[in-house]
């Protein structure tokens, strides 16, 4: 796994050991960030990488011009890999790591432009999670199926990449 483009393009990232996380493939990250680039939303953005795993999505955003990323992850193996990646790229001043449960932490999240959300397999809490994201303008959701837009959100796009669906949801009033 590597950073696709930007300041850290080509740099290798460490992935967590075990089967509790599913790292976003290079192909999917490239497609996601090509789409976000065409929207002009990453440069200067404040982002959050929820269920961060190795932090690949947040690191890619930082590499492409995001000013800060908050990473939220509770799995110890994933946290170890995430911290290794942030240390190797010297991103400590542009990143914050919260070692906690996403659903418990999200109500405290403020002033985030883009939230990258790649939860564990068989996650069924999308409506509850999206309802908590009151201060986020755009969500990039990775799941086994397209994520339906609940009240207050508009599905901008849903694309399938192999077994992974990526859905872009934008706040309806945003």
XYZ file of N, CA and C in Angstrom:
522
model
N 0.848 -1.168 0.000
C 0.000 0.000 0.000
C 0.898 1.237 0.000
N 0.468 2.245 -0.785
C 1.297 3.442 -0.910
C 0.423 4.676 -1.025
N 1.031 5.838 -0.826
C 0.360 7.104 -1.079
C 0.355 7.297 -2.587
N -0.790 7.619 -3.157
C -0.933 7.667 -4.604
C -0.294 8.913 -5.218
N -0.602 10.095 -4.676
C -0.131 11.329 -5.321
C 0.057 12.424 -4.288
N 0.578 13.539 -4.753
C 0.757 14.697 -3.901
C 2.121 14.715 -3.246
N 2.208 15.432 -2.143
C 3.458 15.637 -1.416
C 4.177 14.340 -1.049
N 3.424 13.308 -0.707
C 4.017 12.035 -0.286
C 3.801 10.922 -1.300
N 3.458 11.280 -2.530
C 3.190 10.295 -3.573
C 4.300 9.270 -3.712
N 3.922 8.010 -3.739
C 4.880 6.920 -3.888
C 5.401 6.361 -2.576
N 5.204 7.052 -1.472
C 5.690 6.563 -0.176
C 4.853 5.367 0.281
N 5.513 4.394 0.862
C 4.863 3.180 1.327
C 4.196 3.410 2.677
N 3.021 2.813 2.852
C 2.303 2.862 4.123
C 2.257 1.471 4.731
N 2.312 1.427 6.055
C 2.210 0.174 6.797
C 0.735 -0.146 6.998
N 0.346 -1.390 6.804
C -1.034 -1.824 7.043
C -1.099 -2.605 8.352
N -2.213 -2.527 9.063
C -2.339 -3.281 10.309
C -2.342 -4.782 10.050
N -1.830 -5.511 11.019
C -1.860 -6.966 10.919
C -3.251 -7.466 11.279
N -3.581 -8.660 10.829
C -4.855 -9.274 11.191
C -5.945 -9.001 10.181
N -7.151 -9.424 10.538
C -8.288 -9.340 9.626
C -9.372 -8.386 10.113
N -9.063 -7.556 11.107
C -10.092 -6.673 11.663
C -10.285 -5.398 10.852
N -9.366 -5.082 9.968
C -9.508 -3.901 9.118
C -9.428 -4.317 7.662
N -9.946 -3.466 6.806
C -9.845 -3.706 5.358
C -9.247 -2.470 4.715
N -7.960 -2.453 4.502
C -7.329 -1.268 3.922
C -7.927 -0.930 2.557
N -8.136 0.344 2.321
C -8.626 0.817 1.032
C -7.537 0.608 -0.007
N -7.875 -0.052 -1.093
C -6.875 -0.343 -2.115
C -6.411 0.936 -2.803
N -5.232 0.863 -3.397
C -4.689 1.995 -4.138
C -5.659 2.427 -5.242
N -6.258 1.462 -5.937
C -7.170 1.757 -7.030
C -8.379 2.555 -6.535
N -8.940 2.151 -5.411
C -10.103 2.841 -4.870
C -9.719 4.236 -4.386
N -8.589 4.348 -3.689
C -8.148 5.671 -3.225
C -7.902 6.615 -4.394
N -7.286 6.102 -5.447
C -7.036 6.946 -6.611
C -8.350 7.433 -7.212
N -9.319 6.565 -7.363
C -10.615 6.954 -7.924
C -11.316 7.976 -7.021
N -11.296 7.748 -5.719
C -11.926 8.669 -4.775
C -11.290 10.042 -4.872
N -9.973 10.091 -4.842
C -9.301 11.389 -4.841
C -9.339 12.075 -6.209
N -9.432 11.322 -7.284
C -9.652 11.950 -8.588
C -11.005 12.664 -8.598
N -12.004 11.998 -8.041
C -13.337 12.588 -7.966
C -13.335 13.831 -7.080
N -12.704 13.737 -5.915
C -12.651 14.878 -4.999
C -11.852 16.035 -5.606
N -10.796 15.702 -6.350
C -10.007 16.741 -7.015
C -10.866 17.494 -8.028
N -11.663 16.749 -8.795
C -12.512 17.404 -9.797
C -13.555 18.304 -9.140
N -13.911 18.016 -7.877
C -14.838 18.861 -7.130
C -14.119 20.045 -6.476
N -12.783 19.970 -6.410
C -11.996 21.047 -5.815
C -12.174 21.191 -4.316
N -12.312 20.074 -3.608
C -12.651 20.151 -2.183
C -11.551 19.743 -1.215
N -10.454 19.172 -1.679
C -9.435 18.655 -0.753
C -8.437 19.730 -0.335
N -7.946 20.503 -1.281
C -6.935 21.525 -0.988
C -7.463 22.502 0.064
N -6.750 22.609 1.181
C -7.137 23.513 2.264
C -8.209 22.979 3.194
N -8.658 21.752 2.987
C -9.744 21.180 3.786
C -9.258 20.657 5.134
N -10.183 20.619 6.068
C -9.997 19.920 7.340
C -10.784 18.626 7.192
N -10.104 17.496 7.401
C -10.737 16.201 7.154
C -10.684 15.321 8.401
N -11.548 14.316 8.392
C -11.542 13.294 9.441
C -11.526 11.937 8.768
N -10.732 11.032 9.314
C -10.650 9.656 8.824
C -11.198 8.784 9.942
N -12.483 8.405 9.809
C -13.164 7.633 10.840
C -13.042 6.143 10.531
N -12.807 5.337 11.569
C -12.438 3.930 11.394
C -11.168 3.919 10.549
N -10.177 4.657 10.980
C -9.016 5.023 10.168
C -8.145 3.855 9.733
N -8.070 2.787 10.500
C -7.161 1.710 10.125
C -5.744 2.235 10.025
N -5.101 2.048 8.882
C -3.728 2.516 8.660
C -3.653 4.027 8.475
N -4.800 4.662 8.252
C -4.838 6.095 7.994
C -4.639 6.449 6.537
N -4.712 5.483 5.642
C -4.407 5.718 4.231
C -5.259 6.825 3.611
N -6.548 6.884 3.943
C -7.400 7.913 3.346
C -7.027 9.303 3.860
N -6.845 9.432 5.154
C -6.448 10.717 5.722
C -5.073 11.157 5.269
N -4.138 10.217 5.206
C -2.782 10.538 4.738
C -2.830 10.992 3.279
N -3.626 10.312 2.470
C -3.765 10.715 1.061
C -4.323 12.133 0.973
N -5.306 12.446 1.806
C -5.868 13.801 1.812
C -4.805 14.831 2.205
N -4.018 14.523 3.230
C -2.943 15.433 3.650
C -1.909 15.592 2.541
N -1.591 14.502 1.872
C -0.623 14.549 0.779
C -1.111 15.444 -0.357
N -2.433 15.507 -0.515
C -3.019 16.272 -1.618
C -3.491 17.665 -1.197
N -3.064 18.130 -0.030
C -3.322 19.515 0.314
C -4.281 19.798 1.445
N -4.858 18.777 2.069
C -5.691 19.029 3.252
C -4.790 19.610 4.340
N -5.316 20.501 5.147
C -4.482 21.167 6.148
C -4.392 20.394 7.459
N -5.402 19.595 7.778
C -5.380 18.824 9.021
C -6.295 17.615 8.879
N -5.904 16.528 9.539
C -6.746 15.332 9.577
C -6.839 14.816 11.003
N -8.054 14.522 11.410
C -8.299 13.845 12.679
C -8.575 12.387 12.361
N -7.801 11.505 12.960
C -7.947 10.063 12.765
C -8.621 9.470 13.993
N -9.648 8.661 13.788
C -10.334 8.002 14.896
C -10.303 6.498 14.642
N -9.718 5.778 15.594
C -9.547 4.321 15.472
C -9.403 3.742 16.875
N -9.974 2.560 17.104
C -9.825 1.951 18.428
C -9.034 0.643 18.431
N -8.873 0.018 17.273
C -8.151 -1.243 17.192
C -6.661 -1.006 17.439
N -6.078 -1.750 18.383
C -4.673 -1.532 18.760
C -3.700 -1.750 17.612
N -3.898 -2.793 16.848
C -3.010 -3.076 15.719
C -3.096 -1.961 14.679
N -4.307 -1.505 14.408
C -4.492 -0.423 13.451
C -3.871 0.874 13.972
N -4.044 1.160 15.253
C -3.449 2.364 15.842
C -1.929 2.339 15.728
N -1.349 1.171 15.945
C 0.104 1.044 15.825
C 0.551 1.371 14.389
N -0.132 0.795 13.395
C 0.208 1.056 11.991
C -0.024 2.531 11.655
N -1.137 3.091 12.102
C -1.454 4.496 11.845
C -0.363 5.407 12.389
N 0.038 5.178 13.628
C 1.075 6.024 14.233
C 2.414 5.861 13.522
N 2.720 4.643 13.088
C 3.952 4.426 12.307
C 3.916 5.254 11.021
N 2.782 5.252 10.339
C 2.656 5.990 9.084
C 2.783 7.493 9.312
N 2.135 8.004 10.342
C 2.221 9.434 10.633
C 3.642 9.835 11.016
N 4.303 8.988 11.806
C 5.690 9.274 12.199
C 6.625 9.241 10.987
N 6.477 8.228 10.136
C 7.360 8.084 8.975
C 7.244 9.278 8.028
N 6.041 9.844 7.927
C 5.821 10.976 7.028
C 5.928 12.315 7.759
N 6.217 12.263 9.044
C 6.362 13.472 9.882
C 5.125 14.366 9.795
N 3.973 13.746 10.024
C 2.706 14.463 9.926
C 2.112 14.831 11.282
N 2.889 14.707 12.332
C 2.377 14.968 13.678
C 1.751 16.331 13.864
N 2.255 17.352 13.195
C 1.712 18.709 13.357
C 0.452 18.945 12.525
N 0.131 18.017 11.634
C -1.066 18.157 10.786
C -2.101 17.084 11.073
N -1.870 16.317 12.148
C -2.758 15.196 12.444
C -3.031 15.091 13.943
N -4.233 14.611 14.241
C -4.622 14.295 15.609
C -5.176 12.876 15.588
N -4.781 12.060 16.563
C -5.265 10.683 16.644
C -6.088 10.533 17.915
N -7.289 9.975 17.760
C -8.149 9.656 18.902
C -8.328 8.145 18.940
N -7.848 7.524 20.007
C -7.947 6.072 20.178
C -9.244 5.774 20.927
N -10.334 5.772 20.187
C -11.641 5.591 20.802
C -12.636 5.080 19.773
N -13.832 4.807 20.232
C -14.925 4.357 19.377
C -15.468 5.537 18.571
N -15.678 5.349 17.297
C -16.142 6.423 16.423
C -17.488 6.974 16.883
N -18.448 6.103 17.159
C -19.794 6.569 17.514
C -19.784 7.384 18.804
N -18.871 7.069 19.711
C -18.776 7.822 20.960
C -18.081 9.170 20.731
N -17.162 9.229 19.793
C -16.373 10.444 19.591
C -17.022 11.448 18.648
N -17.724 10.987 17.633
C -18.247 11.855 16.576
C -19.087 13.033 17.088
N -19.905 12.900 18.110
C -20.671 14.081 18.544
C -19.787 15.278 18.930
N -18.539 15.054 19.261
C -17.626 16.142 19.627
C -16.919 16.752 18.415
N -17.069 16.156 17.252
C -16.359 16.599 16.053
C -16.941 17.919 15.549
N -16.057 18.863 15.258
C -16.473 20.182 14.780
C -15.614 20.639 13.601
N -16.214 21.446 12.746
C -15.504 22.123 11.659
C -14.718 21.177 10.759
N -15.378 20.137 10.296
C -14.760 19.184 9.377
C -15.417 19.340 8.009
N -14.588 19.508 7.004
C -15.100 19.662 5.639
C -15.465 18.319 5.008
N -14.583 17.327 5.193
C -14.781 16.008 4.577
C -14.531 14.928 5.623
N -15.454 13.978 5.725
C -15.253 12.808 6.587
C -15.119 11.574 5.707
N -14.005 10.871 5.863
C -13.789 9.595 5.188
C -14.218 8.516 6.170
N -15.141 7.662 5.739
C -15.686 6.665 6.655
C -15.591 5.292 6.006
N -14.769 4.436 6.590
C -14.575 3.070 6.093
C -14.685 2.127 7.283
N -15.934 1.845 7.724
C -16.131 1.034 8.929
C -15.834 -0.445 8.700
N -15.836 -1.209 9.794
C -15.604 -2.655 9.671
C -16.663 -3.317 8.799
N -16.366 -4.534 8.409
C -17.299 -5.317 7.609
C -18.666 -5.388 8.279
N -19.704 -5.466 7.475
C -21.082 -5.653 7.933
C -21.543 -4.550 8.887
N -21.105 -3.338 8.667
C -21.523 -2.195 9.479
C -22.953 -1.827 9.092
N -23.829 -1.727 10.069
C -25.217 -1.374 9.765
C -25.660 -0.087 10.471
N -24.691 0.700 10.921
C -25.013 1.913 11.666
C -24.969 3.195 10.867
N -25.078 3.117 9.535
C -24.966 4.325 8.714
C -25.972 5.411 9.081
N -27.271 5.102 9.212
C -28.221 6.174 9.544
C -27.871 6.875 10.863
N -27.515 6.107 11.876
C -27.165 6.695 13.178
C -25.887 7.522 13.077
N -24.894 7.012 12.375
C -23.631 7.738 12.232
C -23.829 9.037 11.455
N -24.528 8.984 10.334
C -24.749 10.179 9.534
C -25.575 11.215 10.301
N -26.482 10.774 11.139
C -27.275 11.708 11.954
C -26.393 12.462 12.946
N -25.280 11.844 13.363
C -24.363 12.489 14.308
C -23.418 13.489 13.641
N -23.271 13.396 12.335
C -22.316 14.238 11.609
C -22.946 15.593 11.271
N -23.239 16.358 12.306
C -23.954 17.623 12.128
C -23.070 18.744 11.603
N -21.767 18.580 11.678
C -20.854 19.659 11.301
C -19.896 19.218 10.192
N -20.390 18.376 9.286
C -19.586 17.857 8.173
C -20.330 18.148 6.876
N -19.622 18.644 5.873
C -20.261 18.976 4.610
C -20.299 17.846 3.602
N -19.263 16.977 3.612
C -19.154 15.919 2.612
C -18.659 14.646 3.277
N -19.283 13.521 2.937
C -18.889 12.216 3.460
C -18.485 11.322 2.295
N -17.349 10.661 2.442
C -16.912 9.625 1.508
C -17.075 8.312 2.269
N -18.083 7.534 1.872
C -18.440 6.313 2.589
C -18.030 5.081 1.797
N -17.281 4.195 2.441
C -16.920 2.913 1.833
C -17.704 1.825 2.518
N -18.321 0.960 1.710
C -19.156 -0.098 2.279
C -19.296 -1.244 1.281
N -19.978 -2.282 1.729
C -20.235 -3.431 0.868
C -21.332 -3.139 -0.154
N -22.164 -2.133 0.137
C -23.268 -1.710 -0.724
C -23.301 -0.183 -0.741
N -23.993 0.418 -1.702
C -24.114 1.879 -1.682
C -24.783 2.332 -0.382
N -24.354 3.464 0.141
C -24.939 4.001 1.365
C -26.082 4.931 0.974
N -27.265 4.635 1.471
C -28.434 5.458 1.173
C -28.321 6.799 1.886
N -28.797 7.842 1.246
C -28.762 9.184 1.828
C -29.978 9.373 2.730
N -29.750 9.504 4.039
C -30.883 9.763 4.940
C -31.297 11.234 4.843
N -32.335 11.600 5.560
C -32.777 12.991 5.581
C -31.604 13.897 5.912
N -31.513 15.000 5.186
C -30.448 15.967 5.418
C -29.219 15.751 4.554
N -29.198 14.664 3.796
C -28.062 14.332 2.935
C -28.528 14.077 1.513
N -27.643 14.312 0.552
C -27.903 14.032 -0.852
C -26.782 13.139 -1.358
N -27.156 12.042 -2.016
C -26.134 11.165 -2.611
C -25.652 11.812 -3.911
N -24.378 12.199 -3.932
C -23.796 12.819 -5.125
C -23.344 11.774 -6.141
N -22.931 10.623 -5.607
C -22.427 9.597 -6.516
C -22.214 8.308 -5.735
N -22.375 7.183 -6.407
C -22.062 5.873 -5.835
C -21.418 5.046 -6.937
N -20.229 4.539 -6.669
C -19.496 3.748 -7.653
C -18.982 2.474 -7.004
N -18.971 1.436 -7.786
C -18.476 0.149 -7.319
C -17.082 -0.094 -7.858
N -16.198 -0.542 -6.972
C -14.826 -0.905 -7.331
C -14.590 -2.305 -6.773
N -14.768 -3.308 -7.621
C -14.672 -4.681 -7.133
C -15.801 -4.948 -6.145
N -15.439 -5.324 -4.919
C -16.451 -5.600 -3.890
C -16.781 -4.370 -3.049
N -16.109 -3.272 -3.299
C -16.285 -2.068 -2.487
C -17.135 -1.029 -3.211
N -18.098 -0.468 -2.499
C -18.877 0.667 -2.998
C -18.387 1.922 -2.307
N -18.188 2.973 -3.077
C -17.851 4.290 -2.541
C -19.004 5.218 -2.854
N -19.565 5.799 -1.805
C -20.700 6.714 -1.950
C -20.266 8.093 -1.441
N -20.505 9.117 -2.242
C -20.263 10.496 -1.820
C -21.598 11.101 -1.406
N -21.660 11.531 -0.158
C -22.873 12.139 0.370
C -22.563 13.583 0.757
N -23.420 14.486 0.342
C -23.232 15.889 0.650
C -24.415 16.369 1.488
N -24.128 17.230 2.420
C -25.167 17.806 3.258
C -26.164 18.534 2.355
N -27.458 18.288 2.546
C -28.494 18.841 1.687
C -28.531 20.360 1.734
N -28.187 20.939 2.867
C -28.206 22.396 2.986
C -26.847 23.010 2.676
N -25.868 22.160 2.285
C -24.520 22.654 2.050
C -24.236 22.896 0.639
